[in-house]
Structures are given as C-alpha cells and as structure tokens.
Short mmCIF file of C-alpha atoms in Angstrom, two decimals:
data_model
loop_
_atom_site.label_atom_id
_atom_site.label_comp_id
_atom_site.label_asym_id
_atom_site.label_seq_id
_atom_site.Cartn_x
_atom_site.Cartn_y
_atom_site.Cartn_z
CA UNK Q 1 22.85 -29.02 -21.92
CA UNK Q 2 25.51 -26.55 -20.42
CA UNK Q 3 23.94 -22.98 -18.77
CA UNK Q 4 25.07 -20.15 -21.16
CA UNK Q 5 27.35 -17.78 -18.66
CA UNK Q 6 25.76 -14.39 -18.89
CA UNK Q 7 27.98 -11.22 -19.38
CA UNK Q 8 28.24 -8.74 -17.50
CA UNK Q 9 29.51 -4.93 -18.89
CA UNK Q 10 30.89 -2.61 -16.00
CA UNK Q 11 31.58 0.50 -16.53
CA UNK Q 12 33.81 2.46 -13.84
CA UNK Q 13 36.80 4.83 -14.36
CA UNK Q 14 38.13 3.78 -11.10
CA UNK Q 15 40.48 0.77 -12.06
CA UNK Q 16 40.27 -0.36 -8.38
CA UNK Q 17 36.07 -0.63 -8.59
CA UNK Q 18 36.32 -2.02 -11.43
CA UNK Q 19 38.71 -4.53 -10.34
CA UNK Q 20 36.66 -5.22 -7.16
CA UNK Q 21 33.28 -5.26 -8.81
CA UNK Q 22 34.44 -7.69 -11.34
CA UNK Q 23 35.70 -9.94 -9.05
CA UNK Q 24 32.87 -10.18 -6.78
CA UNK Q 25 30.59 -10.91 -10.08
CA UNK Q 26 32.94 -13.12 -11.93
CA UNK Q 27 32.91 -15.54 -8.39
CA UNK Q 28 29.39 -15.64 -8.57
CA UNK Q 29 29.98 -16.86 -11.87
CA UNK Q 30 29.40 -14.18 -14.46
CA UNK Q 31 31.84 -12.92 -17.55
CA UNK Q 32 32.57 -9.48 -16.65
CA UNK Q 33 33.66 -7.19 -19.40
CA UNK Q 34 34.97 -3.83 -18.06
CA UNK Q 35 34.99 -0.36 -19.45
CA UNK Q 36 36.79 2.63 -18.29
CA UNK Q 37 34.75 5.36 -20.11
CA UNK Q 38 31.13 6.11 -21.56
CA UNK Q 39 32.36 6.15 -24.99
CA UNK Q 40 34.53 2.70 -24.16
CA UNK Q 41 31.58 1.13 -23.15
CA UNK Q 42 29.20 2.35 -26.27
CA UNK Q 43 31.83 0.68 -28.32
CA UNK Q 44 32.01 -2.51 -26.27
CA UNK Q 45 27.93 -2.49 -26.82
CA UNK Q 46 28.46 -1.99 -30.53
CA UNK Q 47 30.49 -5.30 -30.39
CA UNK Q 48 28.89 -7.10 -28.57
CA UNK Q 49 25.34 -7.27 -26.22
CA UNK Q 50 25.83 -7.98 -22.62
CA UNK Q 51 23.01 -9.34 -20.20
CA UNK Q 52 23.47 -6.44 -18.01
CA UNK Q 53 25.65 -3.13 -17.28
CA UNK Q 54 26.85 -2.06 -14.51
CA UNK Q 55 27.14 1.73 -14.90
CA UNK Q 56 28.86 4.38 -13.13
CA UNK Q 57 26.97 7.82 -13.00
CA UNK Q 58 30.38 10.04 -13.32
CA UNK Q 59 32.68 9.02 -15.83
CA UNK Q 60 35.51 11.42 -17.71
CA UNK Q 61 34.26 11.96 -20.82
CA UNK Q 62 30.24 10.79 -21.68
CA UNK Q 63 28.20 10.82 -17.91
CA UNK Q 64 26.37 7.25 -17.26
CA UNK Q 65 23.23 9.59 -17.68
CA UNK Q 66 24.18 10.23 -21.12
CA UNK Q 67 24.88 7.07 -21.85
CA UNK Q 68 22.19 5.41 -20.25
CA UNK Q 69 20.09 7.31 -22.31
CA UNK Q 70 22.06 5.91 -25.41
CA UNK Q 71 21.34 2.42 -24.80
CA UNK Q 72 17.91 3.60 -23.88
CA UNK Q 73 17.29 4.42 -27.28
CA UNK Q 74 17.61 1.06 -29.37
CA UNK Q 75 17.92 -1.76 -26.04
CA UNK Q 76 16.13 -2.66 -23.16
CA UNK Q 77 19.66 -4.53 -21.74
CA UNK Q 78 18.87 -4.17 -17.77
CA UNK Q 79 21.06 -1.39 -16.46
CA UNK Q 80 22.48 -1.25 -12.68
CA UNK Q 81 23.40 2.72 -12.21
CA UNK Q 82 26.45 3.27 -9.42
CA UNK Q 83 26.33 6.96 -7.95
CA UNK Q 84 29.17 8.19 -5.20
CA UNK Q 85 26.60 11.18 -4.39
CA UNK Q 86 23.48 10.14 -2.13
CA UNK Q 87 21.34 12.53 -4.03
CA UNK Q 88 17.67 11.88 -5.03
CA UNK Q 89 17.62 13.95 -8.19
CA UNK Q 90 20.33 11.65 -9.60
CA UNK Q 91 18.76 8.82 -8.45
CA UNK Q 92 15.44 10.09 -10.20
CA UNK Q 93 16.90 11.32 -13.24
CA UNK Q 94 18.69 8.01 -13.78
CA UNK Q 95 16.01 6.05 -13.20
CA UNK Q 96 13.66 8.49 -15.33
CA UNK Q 97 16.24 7.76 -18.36
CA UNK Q 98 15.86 4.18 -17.96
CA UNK Q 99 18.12 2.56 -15.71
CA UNK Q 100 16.83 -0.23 -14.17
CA UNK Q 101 17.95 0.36 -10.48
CA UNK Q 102 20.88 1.87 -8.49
CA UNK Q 103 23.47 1.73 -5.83
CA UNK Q 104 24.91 4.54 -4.11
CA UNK Q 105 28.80 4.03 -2.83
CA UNK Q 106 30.50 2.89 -1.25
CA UNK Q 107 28.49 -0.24 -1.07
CA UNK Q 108 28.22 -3.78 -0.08
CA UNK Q 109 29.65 -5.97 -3.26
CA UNK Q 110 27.35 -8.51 -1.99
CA UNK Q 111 24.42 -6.63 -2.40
CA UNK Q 112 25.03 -5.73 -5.70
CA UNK Q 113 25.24 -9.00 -6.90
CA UNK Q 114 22.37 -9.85 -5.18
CA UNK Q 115 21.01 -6.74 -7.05
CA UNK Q 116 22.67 -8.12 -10.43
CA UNK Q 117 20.97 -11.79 -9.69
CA UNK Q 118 17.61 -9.99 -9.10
CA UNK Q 119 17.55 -8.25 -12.43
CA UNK Q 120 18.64 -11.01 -14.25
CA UNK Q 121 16.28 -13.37 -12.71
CA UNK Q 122 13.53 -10.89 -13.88
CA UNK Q 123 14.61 -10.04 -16.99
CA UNK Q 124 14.55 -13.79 -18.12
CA UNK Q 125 11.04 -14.58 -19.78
CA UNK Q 126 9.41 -17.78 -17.48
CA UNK Q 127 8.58 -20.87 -18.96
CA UNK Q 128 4.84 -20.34 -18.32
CA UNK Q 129 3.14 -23.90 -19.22
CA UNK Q 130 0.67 -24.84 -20.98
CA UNK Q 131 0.55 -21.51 -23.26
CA UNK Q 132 2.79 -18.43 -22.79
CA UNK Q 133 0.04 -15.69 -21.04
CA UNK Q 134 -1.16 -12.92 -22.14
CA UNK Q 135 -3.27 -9.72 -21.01
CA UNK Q 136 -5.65 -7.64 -22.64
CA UNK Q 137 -6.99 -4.22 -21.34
CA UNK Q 138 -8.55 -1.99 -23.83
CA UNK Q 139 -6.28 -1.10 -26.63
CA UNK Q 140 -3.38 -2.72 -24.19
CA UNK Q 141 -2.15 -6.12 -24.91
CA UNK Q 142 0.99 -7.76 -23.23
CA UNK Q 143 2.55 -11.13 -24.16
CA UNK Q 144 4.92 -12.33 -21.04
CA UNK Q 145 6.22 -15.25 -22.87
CA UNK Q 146 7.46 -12.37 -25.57
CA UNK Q 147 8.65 -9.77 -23.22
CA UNK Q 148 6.28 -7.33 -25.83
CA UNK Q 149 3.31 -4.81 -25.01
CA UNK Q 150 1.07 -3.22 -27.96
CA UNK Q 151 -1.22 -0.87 -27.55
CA UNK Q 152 -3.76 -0.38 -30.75
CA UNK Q 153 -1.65 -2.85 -32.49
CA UNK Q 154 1.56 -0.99 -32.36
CA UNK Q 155 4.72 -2.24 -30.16
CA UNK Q 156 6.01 0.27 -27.20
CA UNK Q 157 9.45 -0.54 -26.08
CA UNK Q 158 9.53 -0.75 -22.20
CA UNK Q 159 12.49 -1.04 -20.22
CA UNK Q 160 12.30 -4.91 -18.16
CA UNK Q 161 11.57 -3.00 -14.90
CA UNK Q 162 8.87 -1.11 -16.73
CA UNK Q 163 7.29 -4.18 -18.20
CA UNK Q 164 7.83 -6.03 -14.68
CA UNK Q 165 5.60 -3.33 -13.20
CA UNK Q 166 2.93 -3.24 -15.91
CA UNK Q 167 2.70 -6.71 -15.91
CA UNK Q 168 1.98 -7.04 -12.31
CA UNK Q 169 -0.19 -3.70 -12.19
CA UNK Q 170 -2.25 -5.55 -15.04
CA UNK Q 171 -2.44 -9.36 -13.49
CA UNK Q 172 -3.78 -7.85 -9.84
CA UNK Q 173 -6.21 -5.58 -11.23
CA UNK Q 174 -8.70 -4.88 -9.20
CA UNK Q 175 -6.65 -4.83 -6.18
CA UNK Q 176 -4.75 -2.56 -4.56
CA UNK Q 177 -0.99 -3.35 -4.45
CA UNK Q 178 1.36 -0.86 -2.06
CA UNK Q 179 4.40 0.76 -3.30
CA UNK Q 180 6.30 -1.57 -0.35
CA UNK Q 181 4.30 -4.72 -2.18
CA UNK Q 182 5.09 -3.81 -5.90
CA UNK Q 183 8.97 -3.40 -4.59
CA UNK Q 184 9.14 -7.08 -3.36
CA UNK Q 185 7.05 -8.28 -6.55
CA UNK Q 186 8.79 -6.54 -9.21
CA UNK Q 187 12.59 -6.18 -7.96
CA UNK Q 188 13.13 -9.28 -5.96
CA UNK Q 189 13.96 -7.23 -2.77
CA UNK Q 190 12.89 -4.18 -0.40
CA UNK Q 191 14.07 -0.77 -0.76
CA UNK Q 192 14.26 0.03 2.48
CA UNK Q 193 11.14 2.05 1.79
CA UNK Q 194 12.55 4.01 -1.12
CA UNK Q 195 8.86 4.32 -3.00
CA UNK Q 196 9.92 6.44 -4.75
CA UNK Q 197 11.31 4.03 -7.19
CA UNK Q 198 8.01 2.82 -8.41
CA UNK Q 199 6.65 6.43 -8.78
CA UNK Q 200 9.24 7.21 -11.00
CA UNK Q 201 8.41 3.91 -12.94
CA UNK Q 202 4.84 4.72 -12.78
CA UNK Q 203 5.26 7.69 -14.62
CA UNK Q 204 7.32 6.27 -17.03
CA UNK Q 205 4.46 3.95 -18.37
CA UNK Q 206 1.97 6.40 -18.52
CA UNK Q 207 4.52 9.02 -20.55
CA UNK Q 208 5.54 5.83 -23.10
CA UNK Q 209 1.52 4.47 -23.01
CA UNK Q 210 -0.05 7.79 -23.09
#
C-alpha cells in the first residue's frame, strides 16, 4: 500500500524563501503548496487541509499572528511560525496563539525540516497495540489513539503540541519531568535550553482546562 505524501502549506512573501523552503521540503519528499499572503493562504486552507504550515510572522496584508490565530479557531493543523526578528515577545505571543513551534531567520533549511519531520512524526496518532490507551484524572480523560481530551464529558480542542505535553505530563505522574526532559519528549529535539517554550504551553492547558 503506497505512503500518502503529506502537504505542506508555506506561507512567505519573499518569493526567494519560498522558493528555497519549498525545495528543501519537496526533496525530503513532501508536496509543498506556497502562499504569498495571509489572506492567500486562508483561502488555500479553505480549499484544501494541509498536514502542516509553514508560516511567516510578517506578511503584507494579514500578520502570521493573525492568521495563526484563524486557523487556531476551527484546526489543530501543526503550525511552524518563521520570524526575521530574534525577539521573545513574538516568539511568546506566537506560540501563546497556537503555533506549534518556531524558527527565527535566517536559518538552517535543514533544521527546519528536521523541525517539519518532528511535528509530523508527533502529530501522527501511534498504533498503540493491543487497545488504543487512555488516561483518566479526575474529570480529565484523554484518548491517544483519538488525539481527543474531555474534561466532565465535554471535548477541549488542544493544539498537537498541547496534547503532546498533557499527555506526557499525565503518563509520568508522579514524577518530576524537567523543562530540558519534556523538550526532548514532546518535540523530538532540544531547544538549546529555550524553556520557555513549555511554560508558555503550560499555561496554555491550564487557560483551555481551567
């Protein structure tokens, strides 16, 4: 049975990103669908659902914030955010809105589709044999084979990072797991000590759990 190719939406107003981004991705054997502005790429999303986007923070007309925040609102499709300014609070806020991690440039291509493959790889439910699992604390239930947490019977929409991180903060209770461990664990790959990544996760849970 042939592998479905997964797609791949960039968004980037600079053609020549775009170009090389696309490139890099579509040799390691993605479909890359490009998009030159925020509202281009809402209407590529209203077309058709990609496995992840690649999103730049400052685009001409609708900022990757905003439209981060869009998707946000009715998908959990894994976002990548790309930011030309090394500054935490737009690292924060983008996270905070829901994207799943980010890359400021210039930047390796290989590491970003090392980033890409990491996502991916946990955004894909595992075959978990003989049952899918599940976890139960209090009013919180989470079914991995699902991808879906309730909590008192009704469903909360995480982002895949957010469930990731629940998931594993649920599994090892009891023990304590570092910021440095929970990096490795839920995104594939080390931060280069950037906690601050899983605090802003953190308190995403707790604002969508209560």
């Amino acid at each position: 049975m042939a592998t479905r190719v997964q797609t791949v939406l960039v968004v980037e107003d600079e053609s020549s990103i775009a170009s090389f981004v696309a490139l890099y991705l579509k040799n390691a054997g993605y479909r890359v669908q490009t998009a030159g502005t925020g509202q281009d790429a809402l209407d590529a999303l209203s077309r058709e659902r990609p496995d992840l986007i690649v999103l730049d923070l400052m685009l001409p007309d609708i900022d990757g914030i905003e439209v981060c925040r869009r998707v946000r609102r009715g998908s959990d499709i894994p976002i990548l955010m790309l930011t030309a300014r090394d500054e935490d609070v737009d690292k924060i806020i983008g996270l905070e809105v829901g994207a799943d991690d980010y890359l400021t440039k210039p930047f390796n291509p290989r590491e970003l589709v090392a980033r890409v493959k990491s996502i991916l790889r946990r955004a894909v439910p595992e075959r978990r044999e003989p049952q899918e699992r599940q976890l139960k604390h209090g009013l919180l239930q989470i079914d991995a084979g699902r991808r879906e947490v309730h909590v008192d019977g009704k469903e909360v929409q995480l982002a895949p990072k957010e469930f990731d991180l629940l998931w594993e903060l649920l599994d090892h209770r009891g023990l304590v797991l570092t910021r440095d461990q929970l990096l490795e664990r839920v995104w594939g790959y080390t931060f280069a000590g950037d906690t601050r990544t899983v605090d802003v996760h953190v308190r995403q849970l707790r604002r969508k759990l209560g």
